[in-house]
Coordinates of C-alpha atoms and ligand atoms in Angstrom, one line a residue:
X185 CA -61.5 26.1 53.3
X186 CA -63.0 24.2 51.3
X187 CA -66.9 24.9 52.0
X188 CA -65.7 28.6 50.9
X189 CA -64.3 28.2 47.6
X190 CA -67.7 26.2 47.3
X191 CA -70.1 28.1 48.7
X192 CA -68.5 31.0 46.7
X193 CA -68.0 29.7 42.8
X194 CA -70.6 27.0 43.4
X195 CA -74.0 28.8 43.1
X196 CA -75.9 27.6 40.2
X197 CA -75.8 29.9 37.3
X198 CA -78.5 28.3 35.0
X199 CA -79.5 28.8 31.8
X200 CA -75.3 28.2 30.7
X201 CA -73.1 30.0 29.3
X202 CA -70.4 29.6 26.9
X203 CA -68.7 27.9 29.7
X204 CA -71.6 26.2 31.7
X205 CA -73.8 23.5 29.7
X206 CA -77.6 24.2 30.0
X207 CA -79.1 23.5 33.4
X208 CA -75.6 22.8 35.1
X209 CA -73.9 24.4 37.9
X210 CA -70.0 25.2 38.9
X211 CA -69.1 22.9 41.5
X212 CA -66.0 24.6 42.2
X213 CA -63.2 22.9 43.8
X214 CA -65.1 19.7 45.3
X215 CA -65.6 16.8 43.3
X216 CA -68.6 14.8 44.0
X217 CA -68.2 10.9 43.8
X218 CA -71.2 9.2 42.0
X219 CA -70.4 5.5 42.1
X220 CA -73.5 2.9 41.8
X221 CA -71.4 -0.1 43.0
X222 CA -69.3 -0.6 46.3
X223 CA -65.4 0.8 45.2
X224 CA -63.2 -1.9 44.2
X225 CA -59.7 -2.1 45.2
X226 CA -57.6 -2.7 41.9
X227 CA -53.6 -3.8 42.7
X228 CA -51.7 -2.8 39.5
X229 CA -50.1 -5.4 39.3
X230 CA -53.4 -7.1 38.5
X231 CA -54.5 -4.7 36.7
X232 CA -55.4 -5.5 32.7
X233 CA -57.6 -3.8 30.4
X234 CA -58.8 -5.5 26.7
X235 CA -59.8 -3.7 23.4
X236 CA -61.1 -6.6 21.6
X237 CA -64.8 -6.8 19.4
X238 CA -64.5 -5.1 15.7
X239 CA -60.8 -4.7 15.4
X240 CA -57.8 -6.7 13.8
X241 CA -55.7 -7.0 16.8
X242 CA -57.6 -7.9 19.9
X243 CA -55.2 -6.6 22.5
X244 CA -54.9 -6.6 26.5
X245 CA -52.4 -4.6 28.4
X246 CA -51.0 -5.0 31.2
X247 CA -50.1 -1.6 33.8
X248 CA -46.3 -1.6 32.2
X249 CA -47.6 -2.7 28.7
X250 CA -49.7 0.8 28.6
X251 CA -47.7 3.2 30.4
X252 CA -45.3 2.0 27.7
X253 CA -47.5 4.0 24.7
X254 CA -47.2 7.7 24.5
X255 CA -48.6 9.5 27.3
X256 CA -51.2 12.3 26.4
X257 CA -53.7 14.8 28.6
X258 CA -56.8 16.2 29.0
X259 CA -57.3 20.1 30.5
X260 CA -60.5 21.2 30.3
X261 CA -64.3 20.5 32.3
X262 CA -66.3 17.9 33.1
X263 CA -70.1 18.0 33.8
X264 CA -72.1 15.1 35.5
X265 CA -76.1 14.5 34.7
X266 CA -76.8 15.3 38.1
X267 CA -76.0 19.0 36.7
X268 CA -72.7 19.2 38.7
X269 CA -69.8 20.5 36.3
X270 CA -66.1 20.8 37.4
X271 CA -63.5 23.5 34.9
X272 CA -60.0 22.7 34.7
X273 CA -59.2 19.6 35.4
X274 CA -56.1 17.9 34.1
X275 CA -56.4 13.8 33.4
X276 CA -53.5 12.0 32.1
X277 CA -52.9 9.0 30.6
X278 CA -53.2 7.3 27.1
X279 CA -55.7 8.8 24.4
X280 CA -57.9 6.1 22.5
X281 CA -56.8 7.2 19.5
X282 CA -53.1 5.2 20.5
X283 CA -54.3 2.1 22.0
X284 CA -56.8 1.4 19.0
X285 CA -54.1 2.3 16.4
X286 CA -52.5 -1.2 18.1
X287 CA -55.6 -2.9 17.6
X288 CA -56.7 -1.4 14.6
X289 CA -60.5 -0.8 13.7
X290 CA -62.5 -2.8 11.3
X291 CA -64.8 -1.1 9.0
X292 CA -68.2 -2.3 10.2
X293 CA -67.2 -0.9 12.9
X294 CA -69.6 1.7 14.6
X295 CA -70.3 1.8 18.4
X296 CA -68.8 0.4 21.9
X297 CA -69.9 -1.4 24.8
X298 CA -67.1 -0.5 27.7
X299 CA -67.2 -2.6 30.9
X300 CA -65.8 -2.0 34.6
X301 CA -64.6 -4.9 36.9
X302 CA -67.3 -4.2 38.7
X303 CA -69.8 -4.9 35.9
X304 CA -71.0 -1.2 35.8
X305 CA -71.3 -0.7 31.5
X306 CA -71.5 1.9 29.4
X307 CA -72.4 2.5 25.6
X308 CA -70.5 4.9 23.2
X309 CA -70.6 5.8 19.3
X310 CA -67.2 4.7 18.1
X311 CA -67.0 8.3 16.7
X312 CA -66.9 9.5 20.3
X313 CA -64.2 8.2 21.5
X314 CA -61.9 8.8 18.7
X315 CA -60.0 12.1 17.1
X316 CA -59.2 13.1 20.2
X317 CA -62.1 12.8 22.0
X318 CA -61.5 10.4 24.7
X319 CA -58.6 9.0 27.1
X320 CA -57.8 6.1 29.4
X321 CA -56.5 8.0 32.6
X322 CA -55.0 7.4 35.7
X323 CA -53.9 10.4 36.5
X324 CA -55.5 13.5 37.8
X325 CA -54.1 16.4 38.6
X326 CA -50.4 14.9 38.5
X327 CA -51.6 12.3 41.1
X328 CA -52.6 8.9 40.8
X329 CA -56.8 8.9 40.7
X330 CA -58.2 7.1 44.1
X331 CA -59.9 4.3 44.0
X332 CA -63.3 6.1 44.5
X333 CA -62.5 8.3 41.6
X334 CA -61.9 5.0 39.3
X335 CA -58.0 4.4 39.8
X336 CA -56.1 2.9 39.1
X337 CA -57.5 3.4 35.4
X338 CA -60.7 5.0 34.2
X339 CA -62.4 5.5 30.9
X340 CA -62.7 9.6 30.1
X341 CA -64.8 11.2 27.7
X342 CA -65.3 14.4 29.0
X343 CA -67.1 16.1 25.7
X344 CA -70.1 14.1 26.9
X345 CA -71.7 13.5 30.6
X346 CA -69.7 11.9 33.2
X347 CA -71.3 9.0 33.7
X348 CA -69.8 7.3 30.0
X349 CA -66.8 8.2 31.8
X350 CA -66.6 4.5 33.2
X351 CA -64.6 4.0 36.7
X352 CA -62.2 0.6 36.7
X353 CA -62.8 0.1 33.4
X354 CA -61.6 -3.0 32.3
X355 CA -62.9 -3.9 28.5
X356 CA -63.4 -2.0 25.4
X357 CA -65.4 -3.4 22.6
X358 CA -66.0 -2.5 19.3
X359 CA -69.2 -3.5 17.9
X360 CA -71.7 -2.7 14.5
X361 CA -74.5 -2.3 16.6
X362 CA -75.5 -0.2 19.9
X363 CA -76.4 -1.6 23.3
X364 CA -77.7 0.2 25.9
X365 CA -75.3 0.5 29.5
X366 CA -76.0 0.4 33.0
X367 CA -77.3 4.1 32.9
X368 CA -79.1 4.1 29.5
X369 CA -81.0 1.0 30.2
X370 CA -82.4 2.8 33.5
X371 CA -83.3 6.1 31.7
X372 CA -80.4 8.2 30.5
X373 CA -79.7 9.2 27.2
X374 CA -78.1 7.2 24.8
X375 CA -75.0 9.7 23.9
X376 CA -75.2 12.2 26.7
X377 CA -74.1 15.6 24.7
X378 CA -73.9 18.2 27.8
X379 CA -74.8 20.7 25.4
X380 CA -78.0 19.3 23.8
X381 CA -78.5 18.7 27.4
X382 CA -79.1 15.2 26.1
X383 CA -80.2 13.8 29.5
X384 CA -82.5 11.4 29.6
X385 CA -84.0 8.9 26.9
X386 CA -86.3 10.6 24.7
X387 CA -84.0 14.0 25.2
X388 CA -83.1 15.5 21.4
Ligands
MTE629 N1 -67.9 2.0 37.3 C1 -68.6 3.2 37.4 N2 -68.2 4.2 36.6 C2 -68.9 5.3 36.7 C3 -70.0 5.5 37.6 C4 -70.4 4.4 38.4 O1 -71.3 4.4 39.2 N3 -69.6 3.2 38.2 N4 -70.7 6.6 37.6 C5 -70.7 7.5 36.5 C6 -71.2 8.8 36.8 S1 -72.9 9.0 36.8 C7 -70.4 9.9 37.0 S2 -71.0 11.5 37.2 C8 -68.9 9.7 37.1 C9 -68.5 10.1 38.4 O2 -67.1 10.1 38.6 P1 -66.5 10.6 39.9 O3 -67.2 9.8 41.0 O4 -65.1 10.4 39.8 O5 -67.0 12.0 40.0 O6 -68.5 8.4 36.9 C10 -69.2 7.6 36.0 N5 -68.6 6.4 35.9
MO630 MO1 -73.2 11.3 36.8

């Protein structure tokens, strides 16, 4: 059933359109796991995650202590590097925008530096993850995101490739100066706009 759907919406229509990014390709109903580590197995109950770095309140919460803030969603599409992109998907969770209104932001700051438990990083203009933009998720499509998907909890920034959309992620910091992640320090582009088909290092 489920070769169909992708053998039928999942032929690769480059060039893009006002729907497809440049060079990517409707994966249809799969959704290909891309995962550089081995998949960790997070119990809630242990389960914390830190905004800390450039802000005035350096904050960790705990599963209840964030399911306690307003709950917000994502609906749109999502498109990987490897030129995969997926439409409607529906993430829910807790926008950025809430848990660093707890913290607060300090001035200088301008960039972050986001962390899984398993060590995988990622680097992010501040302005990228904020207005809007970007969500701590652990739900996808009204059920709890597997472990190889990133559950319990996973970073998403969909306006930009998947891979700043960290799995497990576990810290958050806030910083006046850019570092280069996991990804970006082996090739990839330091933003990762789908539709500057920023790619790889040296990309527009
Ligand atoms: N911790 C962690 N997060 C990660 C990755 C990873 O290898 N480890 N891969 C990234 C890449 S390249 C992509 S495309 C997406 C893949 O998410 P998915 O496996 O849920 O499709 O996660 C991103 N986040
Ligand atoms: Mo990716």
């Amino acid at each position: 059933m489920m070769a169909i759907t992708r053998g039928f919406t999942g032929r690769p229509r480059r060039g893009g359109n006002d729907r497809l990014p440049p060079g990517q390709y409707d994966t249809g109903a799969g959704w290909p796991v891309l995962t550089a580590e081995l998949t960790p197995q997070i119990d809630v109950d242990e389960w914390t995650m830190t905004i800390d770095g450039l802000v005035d309140q350096p904050t960790t919460w705990d599963w209840r202590g964030i399911h306690a803030l307003p709950s917000d969603s994502y609906f749109g599409d999502i498109h990987c590097v490897t030129t995969w992109s997926k439409f409607d998907t529906t993430f829910s969770g807790v926008s950025l925008d809430s848990l660093l209104e707890v913290t607060g932001v300090r001035p200088e700051a301008t960039h972050v530096f986001a962390t899984s438990t398993t060590g995988y990083t990622t680097n992010l203009p501040l302005a990228d993850i904020t207005d809007g933009k970007a969500w701590i998720v652990w739900d996808f499509d009204g059920k709890p995101l597997t472990p190889e998907h990133g559950g319990p909890v996973r970073l998403l920034v969909p306006h930009l490739y998947f891979w700043k959309s960290a799995k497990w992620i576990t810290r958050i910091e806030l910083r006046d100066h850019d570092e280069q992640g996991f990804w970006e320090r082996n090739g990839y582009h330091d933003r990762g706009d789908p539709w500057l088909e920023q790619r790889y290092q040296g990309d527009a």
